[in-house]
Coordinates of C-alpha atoms in Angstrom, one line a residue:
X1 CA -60.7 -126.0 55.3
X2 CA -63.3 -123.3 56.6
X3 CA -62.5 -124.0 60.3
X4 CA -58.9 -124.6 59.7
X5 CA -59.4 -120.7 58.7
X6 CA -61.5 -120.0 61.4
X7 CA -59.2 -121.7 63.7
X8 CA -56.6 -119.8 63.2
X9 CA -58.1 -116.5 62.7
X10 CA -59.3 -117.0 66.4
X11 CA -55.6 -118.1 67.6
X12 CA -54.1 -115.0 65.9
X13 CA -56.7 -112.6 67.1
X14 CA -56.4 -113.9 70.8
X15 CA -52.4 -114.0 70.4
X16 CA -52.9 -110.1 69.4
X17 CA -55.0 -109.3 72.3
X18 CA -52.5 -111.2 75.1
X19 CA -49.9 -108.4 73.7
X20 CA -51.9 -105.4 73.6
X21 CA -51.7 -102.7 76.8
X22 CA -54.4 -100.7 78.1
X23 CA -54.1 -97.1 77.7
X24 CA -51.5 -95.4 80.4
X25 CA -50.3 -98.7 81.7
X26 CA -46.6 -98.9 82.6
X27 CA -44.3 -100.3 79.7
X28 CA -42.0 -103.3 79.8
X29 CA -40.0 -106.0 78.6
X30 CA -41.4 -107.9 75.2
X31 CA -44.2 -109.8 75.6
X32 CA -44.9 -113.4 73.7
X33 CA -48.4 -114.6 72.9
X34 CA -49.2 -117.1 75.9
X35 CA -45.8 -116.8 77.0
X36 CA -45.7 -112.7 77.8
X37 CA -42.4 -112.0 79.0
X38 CA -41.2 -115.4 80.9
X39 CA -38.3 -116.3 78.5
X40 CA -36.7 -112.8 79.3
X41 CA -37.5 -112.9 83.2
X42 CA -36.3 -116.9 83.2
X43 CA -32.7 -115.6 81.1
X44 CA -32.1 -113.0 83.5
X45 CA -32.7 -114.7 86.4
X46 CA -30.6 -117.4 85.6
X47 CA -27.7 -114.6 85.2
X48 CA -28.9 -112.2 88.6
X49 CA -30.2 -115.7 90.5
X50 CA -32.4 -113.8 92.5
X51 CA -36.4 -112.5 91.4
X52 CA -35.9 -109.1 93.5
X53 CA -32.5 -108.7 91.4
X54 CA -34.3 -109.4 87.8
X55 CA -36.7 -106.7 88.8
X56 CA -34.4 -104.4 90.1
X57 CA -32.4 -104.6 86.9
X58 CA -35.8 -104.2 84.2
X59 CA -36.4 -101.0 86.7
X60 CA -33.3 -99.7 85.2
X61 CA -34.6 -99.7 81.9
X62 CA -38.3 -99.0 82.7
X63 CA -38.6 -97.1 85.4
X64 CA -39.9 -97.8 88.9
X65 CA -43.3 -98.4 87.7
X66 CA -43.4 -101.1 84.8
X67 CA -45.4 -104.4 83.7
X68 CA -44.7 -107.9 82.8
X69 CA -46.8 -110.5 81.7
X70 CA -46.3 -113.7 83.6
X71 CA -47.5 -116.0 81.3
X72 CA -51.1 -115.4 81.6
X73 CA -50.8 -113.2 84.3
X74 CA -50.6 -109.3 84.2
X75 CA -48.6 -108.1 86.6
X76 CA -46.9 -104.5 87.4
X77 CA -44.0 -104.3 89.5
X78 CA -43.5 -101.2 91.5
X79 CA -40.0 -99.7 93.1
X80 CA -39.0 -97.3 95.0
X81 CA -40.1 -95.8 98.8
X82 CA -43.0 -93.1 97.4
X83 CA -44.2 -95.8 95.1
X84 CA -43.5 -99.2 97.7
X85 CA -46.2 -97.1 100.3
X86 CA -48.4 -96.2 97.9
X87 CA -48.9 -99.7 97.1
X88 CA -49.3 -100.8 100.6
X89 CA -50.9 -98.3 102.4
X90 CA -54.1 -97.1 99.7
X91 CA -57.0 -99.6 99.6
X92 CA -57.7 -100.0 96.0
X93 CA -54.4 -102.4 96.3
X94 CA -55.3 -104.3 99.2
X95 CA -56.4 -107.7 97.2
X96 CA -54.8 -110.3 97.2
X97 CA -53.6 -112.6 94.1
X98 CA -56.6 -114.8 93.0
X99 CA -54.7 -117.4 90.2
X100 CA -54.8 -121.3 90.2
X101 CA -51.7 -122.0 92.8
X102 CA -53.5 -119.8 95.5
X103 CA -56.9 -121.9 94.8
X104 CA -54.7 -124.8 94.6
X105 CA -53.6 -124.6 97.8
X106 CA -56.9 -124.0 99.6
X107 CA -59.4 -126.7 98.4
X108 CA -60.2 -124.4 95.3
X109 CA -61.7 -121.7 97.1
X110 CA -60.4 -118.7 98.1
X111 CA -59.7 -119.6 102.2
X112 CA -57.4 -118.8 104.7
X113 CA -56.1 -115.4 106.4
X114 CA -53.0 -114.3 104.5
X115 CA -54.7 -114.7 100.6
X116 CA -58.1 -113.6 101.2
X117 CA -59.8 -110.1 100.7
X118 CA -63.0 -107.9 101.3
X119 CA -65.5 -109.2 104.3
X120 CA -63.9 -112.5 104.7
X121 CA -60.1 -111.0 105.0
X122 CA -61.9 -108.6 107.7
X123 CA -63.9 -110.5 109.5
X124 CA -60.8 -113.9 109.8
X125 CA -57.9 -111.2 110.6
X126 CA -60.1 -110.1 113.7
X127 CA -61.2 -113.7 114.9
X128 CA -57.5 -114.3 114.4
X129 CA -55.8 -111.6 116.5
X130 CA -58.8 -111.6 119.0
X131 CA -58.6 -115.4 120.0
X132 CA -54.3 -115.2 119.5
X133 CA -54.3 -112.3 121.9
X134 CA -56.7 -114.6 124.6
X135 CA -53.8 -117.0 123.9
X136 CA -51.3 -114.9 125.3
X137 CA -50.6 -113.4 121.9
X138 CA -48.0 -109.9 123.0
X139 CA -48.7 -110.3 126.1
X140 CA -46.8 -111.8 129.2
X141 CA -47.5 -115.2 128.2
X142 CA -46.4 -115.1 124.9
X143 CA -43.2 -113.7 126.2
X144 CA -42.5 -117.3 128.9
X145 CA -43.4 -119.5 125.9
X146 CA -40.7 -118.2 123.6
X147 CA -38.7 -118.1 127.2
X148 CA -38.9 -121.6 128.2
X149 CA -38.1 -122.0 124.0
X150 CA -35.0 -120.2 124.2
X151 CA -33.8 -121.9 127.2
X152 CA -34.2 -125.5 126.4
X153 CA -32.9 -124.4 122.4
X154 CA -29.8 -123.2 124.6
X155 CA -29.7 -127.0 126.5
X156 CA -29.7 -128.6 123.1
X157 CA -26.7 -126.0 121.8
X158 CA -25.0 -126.9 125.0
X159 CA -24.7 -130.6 124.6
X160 CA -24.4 -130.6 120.5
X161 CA -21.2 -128.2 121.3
X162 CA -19.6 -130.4 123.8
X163 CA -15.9 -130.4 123.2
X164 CA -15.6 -127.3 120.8
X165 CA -18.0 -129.2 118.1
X166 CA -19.9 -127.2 115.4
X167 CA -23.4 -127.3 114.5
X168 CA -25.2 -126.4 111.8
X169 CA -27.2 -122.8 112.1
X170 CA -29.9 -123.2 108.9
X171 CA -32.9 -125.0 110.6
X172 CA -31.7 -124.8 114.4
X173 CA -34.2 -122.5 115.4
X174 CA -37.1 -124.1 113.5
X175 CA -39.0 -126.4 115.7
X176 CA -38.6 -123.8 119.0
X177 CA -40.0 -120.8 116.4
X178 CA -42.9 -122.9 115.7
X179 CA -43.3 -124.2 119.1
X180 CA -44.2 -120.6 120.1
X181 CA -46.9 -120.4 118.1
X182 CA -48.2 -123.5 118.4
X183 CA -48.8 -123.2 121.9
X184 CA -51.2 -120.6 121.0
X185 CA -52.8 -122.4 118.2
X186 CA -53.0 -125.6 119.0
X187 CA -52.2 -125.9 123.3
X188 CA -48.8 -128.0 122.9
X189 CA -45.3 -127.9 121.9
X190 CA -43.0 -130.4 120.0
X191 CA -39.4 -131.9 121.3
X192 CA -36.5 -130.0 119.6
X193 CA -35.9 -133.7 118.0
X194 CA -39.5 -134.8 117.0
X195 CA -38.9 -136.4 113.7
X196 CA -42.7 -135.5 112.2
X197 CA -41.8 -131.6 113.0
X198 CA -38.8 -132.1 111.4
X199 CA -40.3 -133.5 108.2
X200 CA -42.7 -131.1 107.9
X201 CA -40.0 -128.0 108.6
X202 CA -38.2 -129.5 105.4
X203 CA -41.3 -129.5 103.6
X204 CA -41.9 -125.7 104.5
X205 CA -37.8 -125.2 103.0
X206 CA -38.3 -127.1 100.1
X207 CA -42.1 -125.0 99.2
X208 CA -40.7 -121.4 100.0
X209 CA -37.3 -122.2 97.9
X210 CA -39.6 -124.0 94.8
X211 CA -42.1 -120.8 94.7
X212 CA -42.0 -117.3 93.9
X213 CA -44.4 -114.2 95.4
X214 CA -46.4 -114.4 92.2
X215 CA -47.1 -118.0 92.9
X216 CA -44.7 -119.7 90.7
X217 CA -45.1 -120.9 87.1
X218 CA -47.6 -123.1 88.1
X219 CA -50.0 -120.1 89.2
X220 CA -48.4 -118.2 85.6
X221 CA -48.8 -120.9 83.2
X222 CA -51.4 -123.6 84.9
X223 CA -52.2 -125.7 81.9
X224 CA -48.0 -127.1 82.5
X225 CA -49.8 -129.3 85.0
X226 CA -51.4 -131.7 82.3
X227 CA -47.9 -131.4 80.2
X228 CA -45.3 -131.4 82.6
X229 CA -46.9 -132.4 86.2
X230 CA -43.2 -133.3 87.6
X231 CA -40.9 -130.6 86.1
X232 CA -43.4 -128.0 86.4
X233 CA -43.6 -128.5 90.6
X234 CA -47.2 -129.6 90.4
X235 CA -46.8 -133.1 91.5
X236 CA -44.2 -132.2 94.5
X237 CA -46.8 -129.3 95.5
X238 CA -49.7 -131.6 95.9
X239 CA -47.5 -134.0 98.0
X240 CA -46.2 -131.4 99.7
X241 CA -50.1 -129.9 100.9
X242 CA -51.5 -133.3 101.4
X243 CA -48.6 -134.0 104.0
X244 CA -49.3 -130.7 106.1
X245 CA -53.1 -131.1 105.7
X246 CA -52.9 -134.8 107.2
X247 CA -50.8 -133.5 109.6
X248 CA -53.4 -130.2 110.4
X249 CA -56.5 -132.6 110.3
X250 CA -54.7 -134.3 113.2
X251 CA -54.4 -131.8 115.4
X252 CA -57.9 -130.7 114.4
X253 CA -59.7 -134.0 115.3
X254 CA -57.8 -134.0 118.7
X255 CA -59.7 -131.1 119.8
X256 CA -62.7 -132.8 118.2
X257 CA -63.0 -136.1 120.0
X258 CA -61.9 -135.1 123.4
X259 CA -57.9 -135.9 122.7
X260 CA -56.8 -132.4 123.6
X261 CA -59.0 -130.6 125.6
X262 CA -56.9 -127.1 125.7
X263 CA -58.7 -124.2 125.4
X264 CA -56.2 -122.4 122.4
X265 CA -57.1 -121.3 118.5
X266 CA -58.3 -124.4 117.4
X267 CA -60.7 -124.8 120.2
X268 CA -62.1 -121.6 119.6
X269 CA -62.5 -122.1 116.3
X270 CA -64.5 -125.0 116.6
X271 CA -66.5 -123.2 118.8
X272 CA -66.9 -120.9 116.4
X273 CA -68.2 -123.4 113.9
X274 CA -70.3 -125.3 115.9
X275 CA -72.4 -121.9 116.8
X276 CA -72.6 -120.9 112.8
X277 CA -73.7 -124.2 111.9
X278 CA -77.0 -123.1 110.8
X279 CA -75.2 -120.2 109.0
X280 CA -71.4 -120.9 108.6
X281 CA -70.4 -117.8 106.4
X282 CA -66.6 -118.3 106.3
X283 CA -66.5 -120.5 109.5
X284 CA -65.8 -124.1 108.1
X285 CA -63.5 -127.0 108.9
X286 CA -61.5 -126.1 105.6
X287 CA -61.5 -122.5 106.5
X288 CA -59.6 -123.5 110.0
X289 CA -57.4 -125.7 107.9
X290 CA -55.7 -123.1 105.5
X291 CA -55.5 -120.2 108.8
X292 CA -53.5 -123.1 110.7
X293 CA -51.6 -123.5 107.0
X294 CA -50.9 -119.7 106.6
X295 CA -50.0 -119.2 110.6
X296 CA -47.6 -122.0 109.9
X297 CA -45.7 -121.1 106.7
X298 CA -45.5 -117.6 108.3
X299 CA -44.5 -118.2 112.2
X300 CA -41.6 -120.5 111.2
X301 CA -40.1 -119.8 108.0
X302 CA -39.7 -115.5 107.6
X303 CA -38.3 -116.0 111.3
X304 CA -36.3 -119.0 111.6
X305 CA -34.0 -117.3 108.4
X306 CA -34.0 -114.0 109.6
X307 CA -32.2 -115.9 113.1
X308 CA -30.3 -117.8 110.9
X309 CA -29.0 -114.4 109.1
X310 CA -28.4 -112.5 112.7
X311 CA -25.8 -115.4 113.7
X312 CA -24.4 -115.3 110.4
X313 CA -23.6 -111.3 110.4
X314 CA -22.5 -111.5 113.9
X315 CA -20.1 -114.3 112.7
X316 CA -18.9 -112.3 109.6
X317 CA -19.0 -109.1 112.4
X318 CA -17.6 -110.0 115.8
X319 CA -17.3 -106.5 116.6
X320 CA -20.5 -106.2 116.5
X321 CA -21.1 -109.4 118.4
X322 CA -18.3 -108.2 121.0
X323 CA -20.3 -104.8 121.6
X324 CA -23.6 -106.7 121.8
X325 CA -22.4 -108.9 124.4
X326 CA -20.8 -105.8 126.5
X327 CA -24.0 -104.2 126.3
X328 CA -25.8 -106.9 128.1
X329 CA -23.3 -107.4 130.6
X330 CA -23.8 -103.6 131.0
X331 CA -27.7 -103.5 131.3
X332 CA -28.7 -106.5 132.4
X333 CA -25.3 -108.3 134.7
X334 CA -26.4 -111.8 135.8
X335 CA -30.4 -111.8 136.2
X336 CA -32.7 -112.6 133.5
X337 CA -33.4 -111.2 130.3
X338 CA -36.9 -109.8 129.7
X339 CA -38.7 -108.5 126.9
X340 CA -39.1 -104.9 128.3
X341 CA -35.2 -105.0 128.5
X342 CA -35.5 -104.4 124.6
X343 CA -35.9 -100.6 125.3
X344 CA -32.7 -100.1 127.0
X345 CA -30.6 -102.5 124.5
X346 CA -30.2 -99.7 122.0
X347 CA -27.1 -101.4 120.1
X348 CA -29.1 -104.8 120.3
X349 CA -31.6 -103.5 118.6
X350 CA -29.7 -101.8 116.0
X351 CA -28.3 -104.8 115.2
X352 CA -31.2 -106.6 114.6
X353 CA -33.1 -103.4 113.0
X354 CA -30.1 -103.7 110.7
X355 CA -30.0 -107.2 109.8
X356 CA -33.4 -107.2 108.8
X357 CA -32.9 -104.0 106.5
X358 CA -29.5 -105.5 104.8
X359 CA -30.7 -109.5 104.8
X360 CA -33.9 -108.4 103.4
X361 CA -35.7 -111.9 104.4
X362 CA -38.4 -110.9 102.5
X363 CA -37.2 -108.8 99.3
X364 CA -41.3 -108.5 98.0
X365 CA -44.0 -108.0 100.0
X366 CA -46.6 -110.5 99.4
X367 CA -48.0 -109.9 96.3
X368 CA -51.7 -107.7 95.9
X369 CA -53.9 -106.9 93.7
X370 CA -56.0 -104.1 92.3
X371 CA -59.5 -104.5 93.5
X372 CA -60.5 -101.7 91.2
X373 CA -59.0 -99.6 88.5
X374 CA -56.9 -97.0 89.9
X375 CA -54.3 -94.7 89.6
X376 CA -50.1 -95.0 90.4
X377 CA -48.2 -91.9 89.6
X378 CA -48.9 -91.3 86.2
X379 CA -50.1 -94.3 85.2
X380 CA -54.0 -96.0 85.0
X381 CA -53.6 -99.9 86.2
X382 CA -56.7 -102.1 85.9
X383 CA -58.8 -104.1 88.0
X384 CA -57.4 -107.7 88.9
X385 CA -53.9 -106.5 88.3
X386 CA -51.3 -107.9 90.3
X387 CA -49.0 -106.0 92.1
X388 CA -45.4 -106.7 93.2
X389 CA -43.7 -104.2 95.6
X390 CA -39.9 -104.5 96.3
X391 CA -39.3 -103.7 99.7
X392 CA -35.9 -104.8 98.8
X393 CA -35.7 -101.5 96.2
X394 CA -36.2 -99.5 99.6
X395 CA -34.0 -101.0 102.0
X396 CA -31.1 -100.8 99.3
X397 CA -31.9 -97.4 98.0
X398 CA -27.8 -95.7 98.1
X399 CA -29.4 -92.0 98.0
X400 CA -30.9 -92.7 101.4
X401 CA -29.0 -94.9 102.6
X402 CA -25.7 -94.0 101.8
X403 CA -23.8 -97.5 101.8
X404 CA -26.7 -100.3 101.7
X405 CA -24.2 -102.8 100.7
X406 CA -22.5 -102.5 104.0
X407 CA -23.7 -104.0 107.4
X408 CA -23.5 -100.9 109.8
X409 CA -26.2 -101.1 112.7
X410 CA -24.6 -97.4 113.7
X411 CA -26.9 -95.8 110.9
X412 CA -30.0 -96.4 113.7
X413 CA -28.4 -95.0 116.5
X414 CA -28.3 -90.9 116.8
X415 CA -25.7 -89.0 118.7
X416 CA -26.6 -90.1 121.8
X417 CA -26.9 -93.7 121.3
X418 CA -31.5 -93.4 121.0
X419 CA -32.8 -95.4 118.0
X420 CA -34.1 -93.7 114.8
X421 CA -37.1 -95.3 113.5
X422 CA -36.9 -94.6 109.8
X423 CA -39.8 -94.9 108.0
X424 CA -37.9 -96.5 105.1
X425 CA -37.0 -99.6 107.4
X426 CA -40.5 -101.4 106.7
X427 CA -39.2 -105.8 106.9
X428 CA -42.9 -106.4 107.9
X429 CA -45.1 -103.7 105.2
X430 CA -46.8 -100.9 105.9
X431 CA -50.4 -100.8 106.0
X432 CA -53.4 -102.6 106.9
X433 CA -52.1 -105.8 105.5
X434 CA -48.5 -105.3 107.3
X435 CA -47.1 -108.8 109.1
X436 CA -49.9 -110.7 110.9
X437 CA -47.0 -111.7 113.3
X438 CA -45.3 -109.1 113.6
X439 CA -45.1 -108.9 117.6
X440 CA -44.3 -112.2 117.5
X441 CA -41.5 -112.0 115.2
X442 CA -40.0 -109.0 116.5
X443 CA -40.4 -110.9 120.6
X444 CA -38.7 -113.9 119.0
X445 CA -36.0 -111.9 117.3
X446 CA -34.8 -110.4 121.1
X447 CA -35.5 -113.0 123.3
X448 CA -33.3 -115.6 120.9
X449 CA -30.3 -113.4 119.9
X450 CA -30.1 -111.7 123.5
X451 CA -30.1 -114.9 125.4
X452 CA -27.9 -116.5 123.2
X453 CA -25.3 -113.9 122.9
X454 CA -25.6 -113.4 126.7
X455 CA -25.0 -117.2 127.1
X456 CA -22.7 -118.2 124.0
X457 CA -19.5 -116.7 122.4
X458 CA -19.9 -117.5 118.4
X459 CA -17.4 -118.5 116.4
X460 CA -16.5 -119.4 112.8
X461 CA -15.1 -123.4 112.8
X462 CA -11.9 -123.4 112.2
X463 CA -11.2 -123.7 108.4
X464 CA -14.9 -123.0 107.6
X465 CA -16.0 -120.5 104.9
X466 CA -19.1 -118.4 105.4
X467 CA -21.2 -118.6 102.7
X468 CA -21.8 -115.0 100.8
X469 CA -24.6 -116.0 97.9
X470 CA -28.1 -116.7 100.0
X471 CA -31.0 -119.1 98.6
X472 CA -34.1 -117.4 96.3
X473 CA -37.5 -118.2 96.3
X474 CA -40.7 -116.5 98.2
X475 CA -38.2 -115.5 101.0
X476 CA -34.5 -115.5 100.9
X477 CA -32.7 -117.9 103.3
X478 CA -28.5 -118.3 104.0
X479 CA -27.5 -120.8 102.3
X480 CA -25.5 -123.8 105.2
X481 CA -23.1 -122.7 107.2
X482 CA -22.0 -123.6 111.2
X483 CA -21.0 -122.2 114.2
X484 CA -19.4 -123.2 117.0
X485 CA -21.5 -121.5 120.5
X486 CA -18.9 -121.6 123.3
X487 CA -20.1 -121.1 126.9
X488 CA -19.1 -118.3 128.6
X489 CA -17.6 -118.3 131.9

């Protein structure tokens, strides 16, 4: 009877302290012993169907600044342009999330590029862009591999449209997206049909639509694993990292026994290993598996449905795909598009500036975390807190933007027709943890779109409805929908 007593004197006491707040911490939404404040999130994200939208709406009633608990998780969610770049730009929030899903994923260890922090974070992110620049990362090189890309994806388009036939946009630009980057990373590139890529392109989908930024409810509640390993993702997850890892050892043990001899990332990441070997710090064959992991999730995905998005507004907009297209018959006639055409494209590039600020690919920037107590606006937020900025919030704020609901590329054009770089247009962060990839994405983004719009007329199937609701989950995507590219004369 005495530690029936004692039993539940210790349950009560710990349910007490799960729902207690530390002195000036942001308010929020009821919390639930264990539970914290999922049932409220879950109910109104079933009704708002996105996570940016559920925040947006608490923000109504809490301000710009508020917590939730997320399960056992503390989190605070932040709003807003002053409060989005405080966020990302001062250091005591430059961690990164440290829960079960994000050990999960990397061996149990805290590994990789994109999830890491302090020394490690440091010392990767320059081996990283050091070796990716020797690769041709930004440079001239980089620019002929997405060229050759573009031009073979155009091939494919042209025989899949033979005789006025649609095709379907979500995933078309997958496999050449990637291909870029691997030819850095790993020295080769896939065919636009290779049926492994494929299956490992639907893998990446099917992750980025089953998680959230804050790593999902398994990373919220992990003990759902032992109850509920199926509905609770846990099973599908593992499945899902064991195919990618098989197919990352692969390429890894290539390089290692004298099947691919090209001198790219991989290679000099061996290199790299083989002369810490004494002392291997964060140099390890694990280590090299979760950076080829995180380079993949984020080359192919963030970019592939931020394409996908471009040919759906110039679809829903052929205006706007009518003056892109005079425009490059204006600057560039009949040579070749290059990459330092971008500066004289000024409409081009609004439209893409644009799409990125209304699609918002990426409505949270990937989560943070507090590496020490500190200060936002008014309020004190702990150490080991995580952090969720809405970039979303700032790309749809009306009393800057005036009409954020509506896709206008005009609004980054002055007088004259020069782009305005608005600080408040931020699709890749602000910061010292901004986009890894960004050069990459934004080369990808021009060198696609221009060549295709140069090439292809776009047009809505006949009969065929465009979708207007996108898909949720750690980026936004467009839900199906085709086009039909006809040739131009």
């Amino acid at each position: 009877m005495i530690l029936v007593v004692v039993f539940v004197s210790i349950f009560i006491i710990i349910c007490i302290l799960d729902v207690i707040t530390p002195h000036k911490y942001p308010i929020g939404p009821t919390r639930i012993p264990l539970l914290g404040s999922y049932l409220e999130i879950q109910k109104l994200r079933k009704k708002l169907g996105f996570y940016h939208l559920v925040w947006d709406q608490l923000s109504k009633s809490y301000g710009q600044v508020f917590s939730v608990k997320l399960g056992l998780i503390e989190a605070v969610i932040v709003s807003g342009y002053d409060a989005v770049r405080q966020v990302l730009c001062k250091d005591d929030f430059d961690g990164r999330p440290d829960g079960f899903f994000f050990r999960f994923r990397a061996f149990n260890k805290r590994l990789g590029v994109v999830f890491v922090d302090g020394p490690t974070w440091i010392e990767q992110r320059k081996f990283c862009m050091q070796h990716l620049r020797k690769m041709g990362f930004g440079g001239d090189l980089m620019e002929k591999i997405i060229t050759e890309e573009v031009n073979d994806l155009m091939i494919d388009i042209t025989n899949k449209c033979e005789n006025g036939k649609s095709i379907e946009v979500n995933g078309l630009f997958d496999v050449s997206i990637l291909n870029g980057l691997w030819a850095m990373l790993a020295g080769r590139r896939f065919a636009l049909n290779d049926s492994k890529l494929a299956r490992l392109m639907e893998l990446v989908h099917v992750s980025f639509r089953m998680l959230d930024m804050s790593g999902g409810i398994l990373n919220q509640m992990p003990f759902l694993r032992f109850l509920a390993p199926n509905s609770s993702g846990y099973k599908d997850i593992k499945q899902i990292l064991v195919e990618f890892y098989t197919f990352l050892k692969e390429s890894i043990d290539e390089h290692k026994y004298g099947k691919n001899d090209q001198e790219d990332f991989i290679h000099a990441f061996l290199m790299e290993i083989e002369k810490n070997k004494e002392s291997p710090g964060s140099f390890s064959e694990q280590q090299l598996l979760v950076i080829l992991l995180d380079l993949f999730l984020a080359g192919s995905e963030t970019t592939s449905s931020m394409l996908s998005f471009v040919i759906l507004h110039l679809l829903k907009h052929q205006d706007v795909q009518d003056k892109v297209h005079a425009e490059l018959d204006s600057v560039i006639g009949d040579r070749e598009i290059h990459f330092e055409d971008k500066k004289r494209l000024n409409y081009l590039e609004a439209v893409l500036m644009e799409v990125q600020r209304h699609s918002n690919v990426a409505p949270l920037a990937i989560a943070h975390r507090t590496i020490r107590t500190t200060s936002l606006q008014e309020y004190i937020i702990p150490k080991d807190t995580l952090i969720l900025a809405s970039i979303w919030s700032v790309h749809m704020d009306k009393n800057h933007w005036g009409d954020p609901e509506v896709f206008r590329p005009e609004r980054f054009l002055d007088s004259t027709g020069q782009i305005i770089n608005d600080s408040w247009l931020m699709p890749f962060g602000v910061g010292r943890r901004r986009c890894l990839g960004e050069v990459l994405a934004k080369t990808n983004m021009f060198m696609f779109i221009a060549k295709l719009i140069k090439k292809f007329e776009i047009r809505i199937p006949h009969g065929a409805k465009l979708p207007d609701k996108h898909q949720d989950g750690v980026t936004i995507s467009p839900s199906p929908f085709s086009a039909i590219f006809i040739p131009r004369r």
